[in-house]
Structures are given as C-alpha cells and as structure tokens.
Short mmCIF file of C-alpha atoms and ligand atoms in Angstrom, two decimals:
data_model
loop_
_atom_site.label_atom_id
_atom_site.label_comp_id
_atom_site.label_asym_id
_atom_site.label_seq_id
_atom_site.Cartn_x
_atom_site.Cartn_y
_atom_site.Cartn_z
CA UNK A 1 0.00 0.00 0.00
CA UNK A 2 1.33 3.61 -0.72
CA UNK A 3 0.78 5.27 2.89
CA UNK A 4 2.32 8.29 3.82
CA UNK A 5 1.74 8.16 7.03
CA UNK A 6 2.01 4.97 8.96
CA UNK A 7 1.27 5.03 12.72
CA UNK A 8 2.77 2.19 13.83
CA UNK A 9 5.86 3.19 12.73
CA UNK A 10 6.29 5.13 16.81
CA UNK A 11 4.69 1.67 18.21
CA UNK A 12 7.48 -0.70 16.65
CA UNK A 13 9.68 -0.48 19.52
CA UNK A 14 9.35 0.01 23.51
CA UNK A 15 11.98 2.41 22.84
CA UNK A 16 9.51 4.71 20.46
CA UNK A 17 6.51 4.19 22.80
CA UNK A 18 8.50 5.35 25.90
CA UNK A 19 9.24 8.19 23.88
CA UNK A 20 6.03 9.11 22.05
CA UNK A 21 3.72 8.40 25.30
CA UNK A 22 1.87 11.60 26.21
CA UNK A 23 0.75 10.65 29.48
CA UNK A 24 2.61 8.95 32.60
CA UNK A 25 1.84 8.28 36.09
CA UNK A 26 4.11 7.94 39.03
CA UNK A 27 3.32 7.18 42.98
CA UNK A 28 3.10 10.88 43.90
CA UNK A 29 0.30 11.25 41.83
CA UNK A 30 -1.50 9.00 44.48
CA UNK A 31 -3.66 10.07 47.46
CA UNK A 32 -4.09 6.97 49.43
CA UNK A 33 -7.30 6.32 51.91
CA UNK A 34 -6.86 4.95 55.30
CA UNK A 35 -9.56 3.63 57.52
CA UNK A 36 -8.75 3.97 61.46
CA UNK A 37 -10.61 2.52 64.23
CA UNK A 38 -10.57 2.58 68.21
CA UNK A 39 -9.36 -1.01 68.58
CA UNK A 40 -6.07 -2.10 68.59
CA UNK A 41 -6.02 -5.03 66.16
CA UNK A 42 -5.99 -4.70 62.01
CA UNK A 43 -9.73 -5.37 60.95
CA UNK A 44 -9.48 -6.77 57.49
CA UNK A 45 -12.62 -5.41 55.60
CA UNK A 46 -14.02 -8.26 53.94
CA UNK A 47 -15.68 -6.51 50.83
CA UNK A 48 -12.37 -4.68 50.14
CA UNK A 49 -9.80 -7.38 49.68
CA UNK A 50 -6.20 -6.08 50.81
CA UNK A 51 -7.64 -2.68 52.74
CA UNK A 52 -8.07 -3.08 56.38
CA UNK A 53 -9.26 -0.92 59.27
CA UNK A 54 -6.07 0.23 60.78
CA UNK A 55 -5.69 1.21 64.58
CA UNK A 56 -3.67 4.34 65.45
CA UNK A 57 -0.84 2.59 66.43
CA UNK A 58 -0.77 0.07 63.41
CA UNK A 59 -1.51 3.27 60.73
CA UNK A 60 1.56 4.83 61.30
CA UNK A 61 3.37 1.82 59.84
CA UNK A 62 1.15 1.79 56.89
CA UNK A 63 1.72 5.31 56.40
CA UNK A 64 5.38 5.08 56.45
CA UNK A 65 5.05 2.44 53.86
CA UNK A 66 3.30 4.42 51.23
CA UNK A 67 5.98 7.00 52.33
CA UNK A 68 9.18 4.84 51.17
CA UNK A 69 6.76 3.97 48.15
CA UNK A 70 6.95 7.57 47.20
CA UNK A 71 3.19 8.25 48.03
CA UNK A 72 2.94 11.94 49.30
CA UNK A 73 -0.38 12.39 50.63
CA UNK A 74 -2.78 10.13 52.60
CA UNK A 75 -6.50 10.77 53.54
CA UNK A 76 -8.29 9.25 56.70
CA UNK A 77 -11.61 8.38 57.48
CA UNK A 78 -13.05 6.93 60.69
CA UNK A 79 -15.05 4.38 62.02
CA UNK A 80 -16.38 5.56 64.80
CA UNK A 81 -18.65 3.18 67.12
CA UNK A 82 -22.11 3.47 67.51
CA UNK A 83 -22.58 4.61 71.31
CA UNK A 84 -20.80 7.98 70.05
CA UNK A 85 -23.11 8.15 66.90
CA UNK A 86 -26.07 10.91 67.52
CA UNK A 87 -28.26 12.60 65.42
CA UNK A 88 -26.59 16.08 64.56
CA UNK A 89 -22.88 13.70 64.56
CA UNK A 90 -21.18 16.64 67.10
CA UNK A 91 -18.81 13.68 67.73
CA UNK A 92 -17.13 15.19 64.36
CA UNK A 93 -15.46 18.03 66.26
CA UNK A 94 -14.89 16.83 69.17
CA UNK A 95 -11.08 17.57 69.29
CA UNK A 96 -10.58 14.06 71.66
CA UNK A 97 -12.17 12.07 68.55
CA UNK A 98 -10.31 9.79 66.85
CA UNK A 99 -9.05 11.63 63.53
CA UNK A 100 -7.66 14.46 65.71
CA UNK A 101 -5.60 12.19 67.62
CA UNK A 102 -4.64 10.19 64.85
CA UNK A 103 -3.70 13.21 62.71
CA UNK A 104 -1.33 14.61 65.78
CA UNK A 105 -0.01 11.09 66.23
CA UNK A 106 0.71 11.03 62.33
CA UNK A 107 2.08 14.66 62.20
CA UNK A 108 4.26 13.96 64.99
CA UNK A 109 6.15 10.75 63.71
CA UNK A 110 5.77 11.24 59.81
CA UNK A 111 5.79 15.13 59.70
CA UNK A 112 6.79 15.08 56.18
CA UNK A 113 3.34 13.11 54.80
CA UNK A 114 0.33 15.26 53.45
CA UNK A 115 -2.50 14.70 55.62
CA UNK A 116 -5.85 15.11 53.97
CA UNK A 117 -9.12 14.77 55.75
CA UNK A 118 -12.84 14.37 54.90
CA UNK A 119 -15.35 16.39 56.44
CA UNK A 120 -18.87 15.31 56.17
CA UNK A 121 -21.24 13.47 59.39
CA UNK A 122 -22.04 10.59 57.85
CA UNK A 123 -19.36 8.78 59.70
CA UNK A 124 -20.79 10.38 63.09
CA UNK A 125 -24.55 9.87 62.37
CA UNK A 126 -26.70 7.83 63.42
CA UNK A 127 -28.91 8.16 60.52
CA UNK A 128 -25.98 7.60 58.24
CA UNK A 129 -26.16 10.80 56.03
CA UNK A 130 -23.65 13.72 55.47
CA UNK A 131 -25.66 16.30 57.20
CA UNK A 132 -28.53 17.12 59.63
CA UNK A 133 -31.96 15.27 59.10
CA UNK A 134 -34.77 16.98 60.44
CA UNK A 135 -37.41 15.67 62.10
CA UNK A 136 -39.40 15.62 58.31
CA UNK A 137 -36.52 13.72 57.09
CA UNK A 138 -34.71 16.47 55.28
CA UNK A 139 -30.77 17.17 55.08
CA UNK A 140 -30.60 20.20 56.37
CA UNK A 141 -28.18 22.65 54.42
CA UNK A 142 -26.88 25.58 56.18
CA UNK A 143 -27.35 24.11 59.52
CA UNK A 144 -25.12 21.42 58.59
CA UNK A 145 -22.29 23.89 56.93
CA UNK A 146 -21.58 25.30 60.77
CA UNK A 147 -21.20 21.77 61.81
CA UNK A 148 -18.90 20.94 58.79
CA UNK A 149 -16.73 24.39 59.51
CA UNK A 150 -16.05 23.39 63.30
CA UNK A 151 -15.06 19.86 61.94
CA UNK A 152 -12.75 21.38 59.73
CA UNK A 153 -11.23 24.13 62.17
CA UNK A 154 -10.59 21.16 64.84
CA UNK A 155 -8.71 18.87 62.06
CA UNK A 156 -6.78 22.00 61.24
CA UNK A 157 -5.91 22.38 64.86
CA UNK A 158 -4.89 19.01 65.10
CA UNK A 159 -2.35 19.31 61.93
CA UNK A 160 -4.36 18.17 58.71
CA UNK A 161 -2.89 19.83 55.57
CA UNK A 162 -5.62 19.51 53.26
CA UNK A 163 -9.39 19.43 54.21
CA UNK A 164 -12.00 17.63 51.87
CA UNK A 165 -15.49 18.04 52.17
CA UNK A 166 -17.05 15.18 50.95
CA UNK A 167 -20.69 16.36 52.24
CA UNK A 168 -22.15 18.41 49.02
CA UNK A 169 -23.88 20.76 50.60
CA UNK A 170 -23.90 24.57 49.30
CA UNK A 171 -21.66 26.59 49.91
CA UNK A 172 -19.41 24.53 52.23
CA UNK A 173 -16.22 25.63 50.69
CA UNK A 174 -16.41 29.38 50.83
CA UNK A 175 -17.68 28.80 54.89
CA UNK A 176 -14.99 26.55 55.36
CA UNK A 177 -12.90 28.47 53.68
CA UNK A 178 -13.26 31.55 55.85
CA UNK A 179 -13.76 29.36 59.25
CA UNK A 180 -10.40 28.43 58.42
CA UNK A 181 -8.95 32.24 57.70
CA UNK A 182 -10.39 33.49 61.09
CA UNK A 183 -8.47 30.58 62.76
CA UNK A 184 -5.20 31.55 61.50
CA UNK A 185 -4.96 28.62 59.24
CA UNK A 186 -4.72 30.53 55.95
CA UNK A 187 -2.23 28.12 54.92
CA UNK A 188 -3.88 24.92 54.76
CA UNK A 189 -5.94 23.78 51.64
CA UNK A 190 -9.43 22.59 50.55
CA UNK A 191 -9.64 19.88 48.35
CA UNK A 192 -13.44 19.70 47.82
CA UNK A 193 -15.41 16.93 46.03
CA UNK A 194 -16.89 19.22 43.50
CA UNK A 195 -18.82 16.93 41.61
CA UNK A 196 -19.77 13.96 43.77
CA UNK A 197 -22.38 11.95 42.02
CA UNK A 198 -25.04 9.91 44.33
CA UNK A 199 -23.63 6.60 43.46
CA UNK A 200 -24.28 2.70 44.21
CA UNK A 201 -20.25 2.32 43.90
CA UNK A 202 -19.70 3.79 47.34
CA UNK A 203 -21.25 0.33 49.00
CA UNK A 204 -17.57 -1.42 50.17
CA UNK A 205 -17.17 1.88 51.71
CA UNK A 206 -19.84 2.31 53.66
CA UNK A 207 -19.61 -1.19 54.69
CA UNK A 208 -15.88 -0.38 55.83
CA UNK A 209 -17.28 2.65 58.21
CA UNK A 210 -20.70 0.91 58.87
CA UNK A 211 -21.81 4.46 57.19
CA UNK A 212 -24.99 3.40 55.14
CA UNK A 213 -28.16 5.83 55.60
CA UNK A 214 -30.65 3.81 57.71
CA UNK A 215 -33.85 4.67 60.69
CA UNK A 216 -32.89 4.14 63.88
CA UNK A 217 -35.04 6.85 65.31
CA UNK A 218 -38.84 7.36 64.80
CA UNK A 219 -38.44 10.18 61.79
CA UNK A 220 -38.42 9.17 58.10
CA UNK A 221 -34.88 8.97 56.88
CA UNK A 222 -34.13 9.53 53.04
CA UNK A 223 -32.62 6.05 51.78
CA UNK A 224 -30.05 7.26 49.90
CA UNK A 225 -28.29 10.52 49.32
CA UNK A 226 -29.40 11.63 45.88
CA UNK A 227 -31.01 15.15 47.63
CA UNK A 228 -27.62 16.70 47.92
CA UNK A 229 -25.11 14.04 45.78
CA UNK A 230 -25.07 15.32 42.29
CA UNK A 231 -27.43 12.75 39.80
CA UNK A 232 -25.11 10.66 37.44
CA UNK A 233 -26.85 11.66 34.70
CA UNK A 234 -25.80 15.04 34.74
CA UNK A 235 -22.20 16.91 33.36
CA UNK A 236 -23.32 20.73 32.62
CA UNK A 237 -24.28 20.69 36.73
CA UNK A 238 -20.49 19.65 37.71
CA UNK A 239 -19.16 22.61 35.58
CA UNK A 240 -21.25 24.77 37.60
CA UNK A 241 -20.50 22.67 40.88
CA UNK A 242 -16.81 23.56 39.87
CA UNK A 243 -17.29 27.06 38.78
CA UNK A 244 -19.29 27.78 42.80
CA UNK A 245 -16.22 25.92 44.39
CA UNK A 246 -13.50 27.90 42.59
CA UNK A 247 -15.34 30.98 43.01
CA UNK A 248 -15.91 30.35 47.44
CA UNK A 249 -11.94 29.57 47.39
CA UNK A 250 -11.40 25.61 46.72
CA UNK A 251 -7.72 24.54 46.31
CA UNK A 252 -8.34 21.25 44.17
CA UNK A 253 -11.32 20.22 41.99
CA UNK A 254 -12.50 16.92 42.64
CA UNK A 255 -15.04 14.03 40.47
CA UNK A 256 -16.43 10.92 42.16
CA UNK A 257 -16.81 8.35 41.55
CA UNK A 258 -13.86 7.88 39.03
CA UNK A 259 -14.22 5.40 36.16
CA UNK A 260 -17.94 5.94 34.61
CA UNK A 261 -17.27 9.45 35.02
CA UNK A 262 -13.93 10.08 32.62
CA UNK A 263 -16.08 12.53 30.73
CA UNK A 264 -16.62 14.49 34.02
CA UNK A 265 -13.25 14.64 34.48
CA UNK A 266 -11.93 16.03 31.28
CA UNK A 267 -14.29 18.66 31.36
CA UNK A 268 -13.61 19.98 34.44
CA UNK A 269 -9.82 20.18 33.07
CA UNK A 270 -10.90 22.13 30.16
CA UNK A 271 -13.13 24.57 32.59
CA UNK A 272 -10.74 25.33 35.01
CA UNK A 273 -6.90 25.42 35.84
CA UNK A 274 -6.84 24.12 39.42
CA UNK A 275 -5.51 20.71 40.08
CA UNK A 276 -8.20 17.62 39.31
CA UNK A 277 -8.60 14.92 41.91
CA UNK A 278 -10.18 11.35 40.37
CA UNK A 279 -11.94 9.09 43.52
CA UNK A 280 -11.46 5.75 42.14
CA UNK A 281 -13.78 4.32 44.67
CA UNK A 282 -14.35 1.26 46.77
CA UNK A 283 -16.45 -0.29 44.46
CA UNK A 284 -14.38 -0.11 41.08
CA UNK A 285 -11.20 -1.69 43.91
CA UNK A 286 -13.59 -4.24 44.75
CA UNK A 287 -14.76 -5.55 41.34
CA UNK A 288 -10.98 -5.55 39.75
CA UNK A 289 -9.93 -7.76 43.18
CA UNK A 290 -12.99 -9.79 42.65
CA UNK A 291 -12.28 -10.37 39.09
CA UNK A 292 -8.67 -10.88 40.04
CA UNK A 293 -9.21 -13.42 42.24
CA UNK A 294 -11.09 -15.54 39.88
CA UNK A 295 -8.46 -15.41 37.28
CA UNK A 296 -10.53 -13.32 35.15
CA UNK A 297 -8.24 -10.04 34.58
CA UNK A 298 -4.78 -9.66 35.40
CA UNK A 299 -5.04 -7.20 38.48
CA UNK A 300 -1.59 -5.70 38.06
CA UNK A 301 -2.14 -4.54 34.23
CA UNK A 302 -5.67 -3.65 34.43
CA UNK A 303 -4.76 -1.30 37.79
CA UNK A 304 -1.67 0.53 36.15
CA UNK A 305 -3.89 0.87 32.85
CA UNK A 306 -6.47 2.07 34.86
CA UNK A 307 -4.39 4.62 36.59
CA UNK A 308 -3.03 5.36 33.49
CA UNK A 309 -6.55 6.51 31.74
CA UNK A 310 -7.38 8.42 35.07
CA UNK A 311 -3.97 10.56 34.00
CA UNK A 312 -5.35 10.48 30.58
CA UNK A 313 -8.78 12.08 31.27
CA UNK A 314 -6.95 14.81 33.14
CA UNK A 315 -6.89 14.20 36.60
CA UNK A 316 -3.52 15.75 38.09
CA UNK A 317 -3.96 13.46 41.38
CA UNK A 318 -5.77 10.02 41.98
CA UNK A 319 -7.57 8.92 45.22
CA UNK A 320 -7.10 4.99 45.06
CA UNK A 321 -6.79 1.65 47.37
CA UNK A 322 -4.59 0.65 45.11
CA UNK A 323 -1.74 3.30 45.94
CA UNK A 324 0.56 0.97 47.59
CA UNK A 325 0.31 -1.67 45.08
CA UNK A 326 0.78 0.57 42.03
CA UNK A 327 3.99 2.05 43.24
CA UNK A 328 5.37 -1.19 44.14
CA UNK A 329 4.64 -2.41 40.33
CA UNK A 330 6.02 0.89 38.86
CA UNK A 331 9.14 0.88 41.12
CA UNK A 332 9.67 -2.36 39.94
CA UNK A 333 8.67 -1.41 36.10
C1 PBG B 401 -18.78 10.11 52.90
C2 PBG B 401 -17.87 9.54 51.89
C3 PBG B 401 -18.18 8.46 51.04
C4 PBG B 401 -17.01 8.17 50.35
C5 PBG B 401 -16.04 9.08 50.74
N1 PBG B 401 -16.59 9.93 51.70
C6 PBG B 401 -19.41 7.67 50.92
C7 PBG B 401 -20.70 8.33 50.70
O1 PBG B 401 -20.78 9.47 50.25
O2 PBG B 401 -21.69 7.68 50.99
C8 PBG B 401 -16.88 7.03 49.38
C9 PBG B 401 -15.52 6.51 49.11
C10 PBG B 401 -15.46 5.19 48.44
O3 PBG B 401 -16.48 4.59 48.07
O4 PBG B 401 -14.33 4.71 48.26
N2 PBG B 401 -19.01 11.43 52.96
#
C-alpha cells in the first residue's frame, strides 16, 4: 500500500513508545485512603480485599510504607462506634475524637506526609447521612455547613494539611474556607469533592465505616443521598459545581466516583486550571480484586492501565486503594 503516514511506525519499539507516550503516572500522583478505628487489632474489611481498618498505632506503619513507596499524601476516614453516633454527629469536632488524635499522632512521627481529611457526618450519624436530618426527614443545608466548619477548624488544629469536604452541601467551601482564615490557618488547603455523584459504587465503603443511611429513630430517613449528591446523569451541573467551588476559594477540583465518570473529568480540566482529583472508589477496587481473584483479569495490568486513563482524562492526582500496590509495580517497572 502507498501510505504516507504509517502510525505504527512510533509503536514498533518500547523504545519509540517510551518516547512518544503523552501521558505517565508515578506514585506521587496518588492520594491513598486509610480507615482507622478505636481497637487495637488490624480489621481486614471483607468486601475490600487487601484494605483493612487500621488502629492508630498500626496506621503509622502503613503510612510510612506508602511514604518509602513515594506516596505523598494520605487521607483518613473513621469508624467511629455506635454509642458515640447521635443525630446532629457533634462527635465530628470533638477535638478528643479519633481523627484528631490520629492526625497529631501522624504529624508527629511522619511530619513530612500530606494529611488530607474528609469532612462530612455521615461517619458520626446515626442516621448515616452527610448532614442534619430533620425531624421531616430532610438534610438540612446551612445548619449542617456550621457543623462541617467546626469539623474542619478542629482537624486543622490538630495538623491536617488539606481538608475535603465530601458532604455536598452549598456553599461549604467558601464557609470553610473563611472558618479556616479566622483561625489563623490561611495556609492549609481545601480539596473539595466538586462533583460527587449519588452513586451505588460507594457500597464497600460504607460497609468499611458501617456508614450506610438507615432509621434508627422514629423520623423518616431519606434512603439514599441523591437530595444533595449530584445525579449521574448530569455533566453541565459539575461545571457549575466547579465554577461555585472555585469561586468560594477551593484549592483542588474533585469528580467521584472515578471510572464511569472520565467525561466528568476532562471537562472539568478544560473549565478550570486548578488541580483535578479522580476518587477511584471502593467499588471499582472491589470488582478488579474480585475479578482478580477468579483469574478473570490480570489485576496488576488492568490497575496501572487504569491509573493510566485516570492521567489520561486529566486528573492531576488520583484517590485509590490501590496506591501501595501501584507504586510497588512501577518501582519495579
Ligand atoms: C462520605 C464519603 C463516602 C465516600 C467518601 N466519603 C461515601 C458516601 O458518600 O456515601 C466514598 C468513598 C469510596 O467509596 O471509596 N461522605
């Protein structure tokens, strides 16, 4: 054939597709989530092969792990037991709680490691959502914001770097945002989940933190969380989800979940020039383990390739379970 331009030409060698590849990822690229709980043991959680709940003690190993891995930021969420779960969650500021402490405890031994947080209640509910339900069973907004900013000032206080509201209600970031000024802490960031899509991939997790919305009082408690989590099928919305949190003073954009929403993800690189976080949640870990496990996929390839495309789409940073692992296989190329 008379072609004058033959693409494979730059794919012929591993030499020309080292040098032609547009997009590469490497461990600092990671944020890796940690689950802590009161006890002392390591609680493997059973829907999240490999991921365990770690105790305060047992987390700072972990975290100097990912450290020698080259992972550069870690984010920690709690499970908290139920006798300190109550309605309005106040157990998320309580400055005695158990992120606080494990955030000094981590700033003090590993003071070099980028501690990010998440603020919403859900982990401090009762009724298992990210704000206040009142007593008609609706998540209340602005009440739940001054909740959200004490959560935020006390993590701050206790040494957390970067703060992540996970919650979705309005206008968290710019209160949080200026909670945090009047407290002195002008220098520590927000990295907000901008567009945070009400999503059946979140389940491992919330089995991990026993988190799931559910009645344990006598009002009616929405079953899921789709009144203040953004609807999947939407895009314009996170554009202006981005656009509000830019505006009120976020840091870092972020989309979850991560893999059925790539498209999400490049657009909010072509609207705006912060850095883009990808969640690659608990339930796309689980299914590539479960598939692994079986023999189906080959867990190592499909999670680099993976991490890859997340790079691809635009995201500057990737939230994932698999931190640890991936920097192992790339260290090892
Ligand atoms: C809670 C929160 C969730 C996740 C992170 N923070 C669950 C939810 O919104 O119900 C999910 C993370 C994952 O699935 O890996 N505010």
């Amino acid at each position: 054939m008379d072609l004058p331009y033959r693409p494979r030409r730059l794919r012929r060698s591993e030499a020309f597709r080292e040098m032609v590849a547009e997009t590469s990822v490497k461990p600092a690229d990671f944020i890796y989530p940690l689950f802590v709980h009161e006890g002392s043991e390591v609680q493997p959680i059973s829907a999240m092969p490999g991921i365990n709940r770690w105790s305060i003690d047992s987390l700072l190993g972990e975290v100097s792990r990912a450290w020698d891995l080259g992972i550069r930021c870690v984010v920690l969420f709690p499970k908290v037991s139920d006798s300190l779960k109550t309605e309005d969650g106040k157990e998320c500021f309580n400055p005695e709680g158990l992120i606080p402490r494990a955030i000094r405890r981590l700033k003090k031994e590993l003071p070099q490691m980028t501690v990010m947080t998440d603020v919403a209640l859900d982990p401090y509910s009762c009724d298992g959502h990210d704000g206040i339900v009142s007593s008609e069973g609706v998540v209340l907004n602005d009440e739940t914001v001054e909740y959200l900013c004490r959560q935020a000032v006390v993590q701050a206080q206790s040494g957390a770097d970067l703060i992540g509201p996970s919650d979705m209600m309005d206008g968290r970031v710019g209160a949080i945002r200026d909670a945090l000024d009047e407290e002195g802490f002008e220098d520590v960031g927000i990295i907000s989940y901008t567009a945070k899509y009400s999503s059946a991939y979140y389940g491992p997790f919330r089995e991990a933190l026993d988190s799931a919305p559910r009645e344990t009082t006598a009002k009616p408690i929405p079953k899921d969380k789709s009144t203040y989590q953004m609807d999947p099928a939407n895009s314009r919305e996170a554009i202006t989800e981005a656009q509000l949190d830019e505006q009120e003073g976020a840091d870092i954009l972020m989309v979850k979940p991560g893999l059925a929403y790539l498209d999400i993800i490049h657009g909010l690189r072509k609207e705006s020039n912060l850095p883009i976080a990808a969640y690659n949640v608990s339930g796309e870990y689980s299914m590539v383990k479960a598939a692994s496990e079986r023999g189906w996929i080959d867990e190592k390839s499909v999670v680099l390739e993976t991490l890859l495309c997340f790079r691809r789409a635009g995201a500057d940073l990737i939230l994932t379970y698999h931190a640890c692992d991936a920097a192992e296989w790339l260290a090892k190329g």
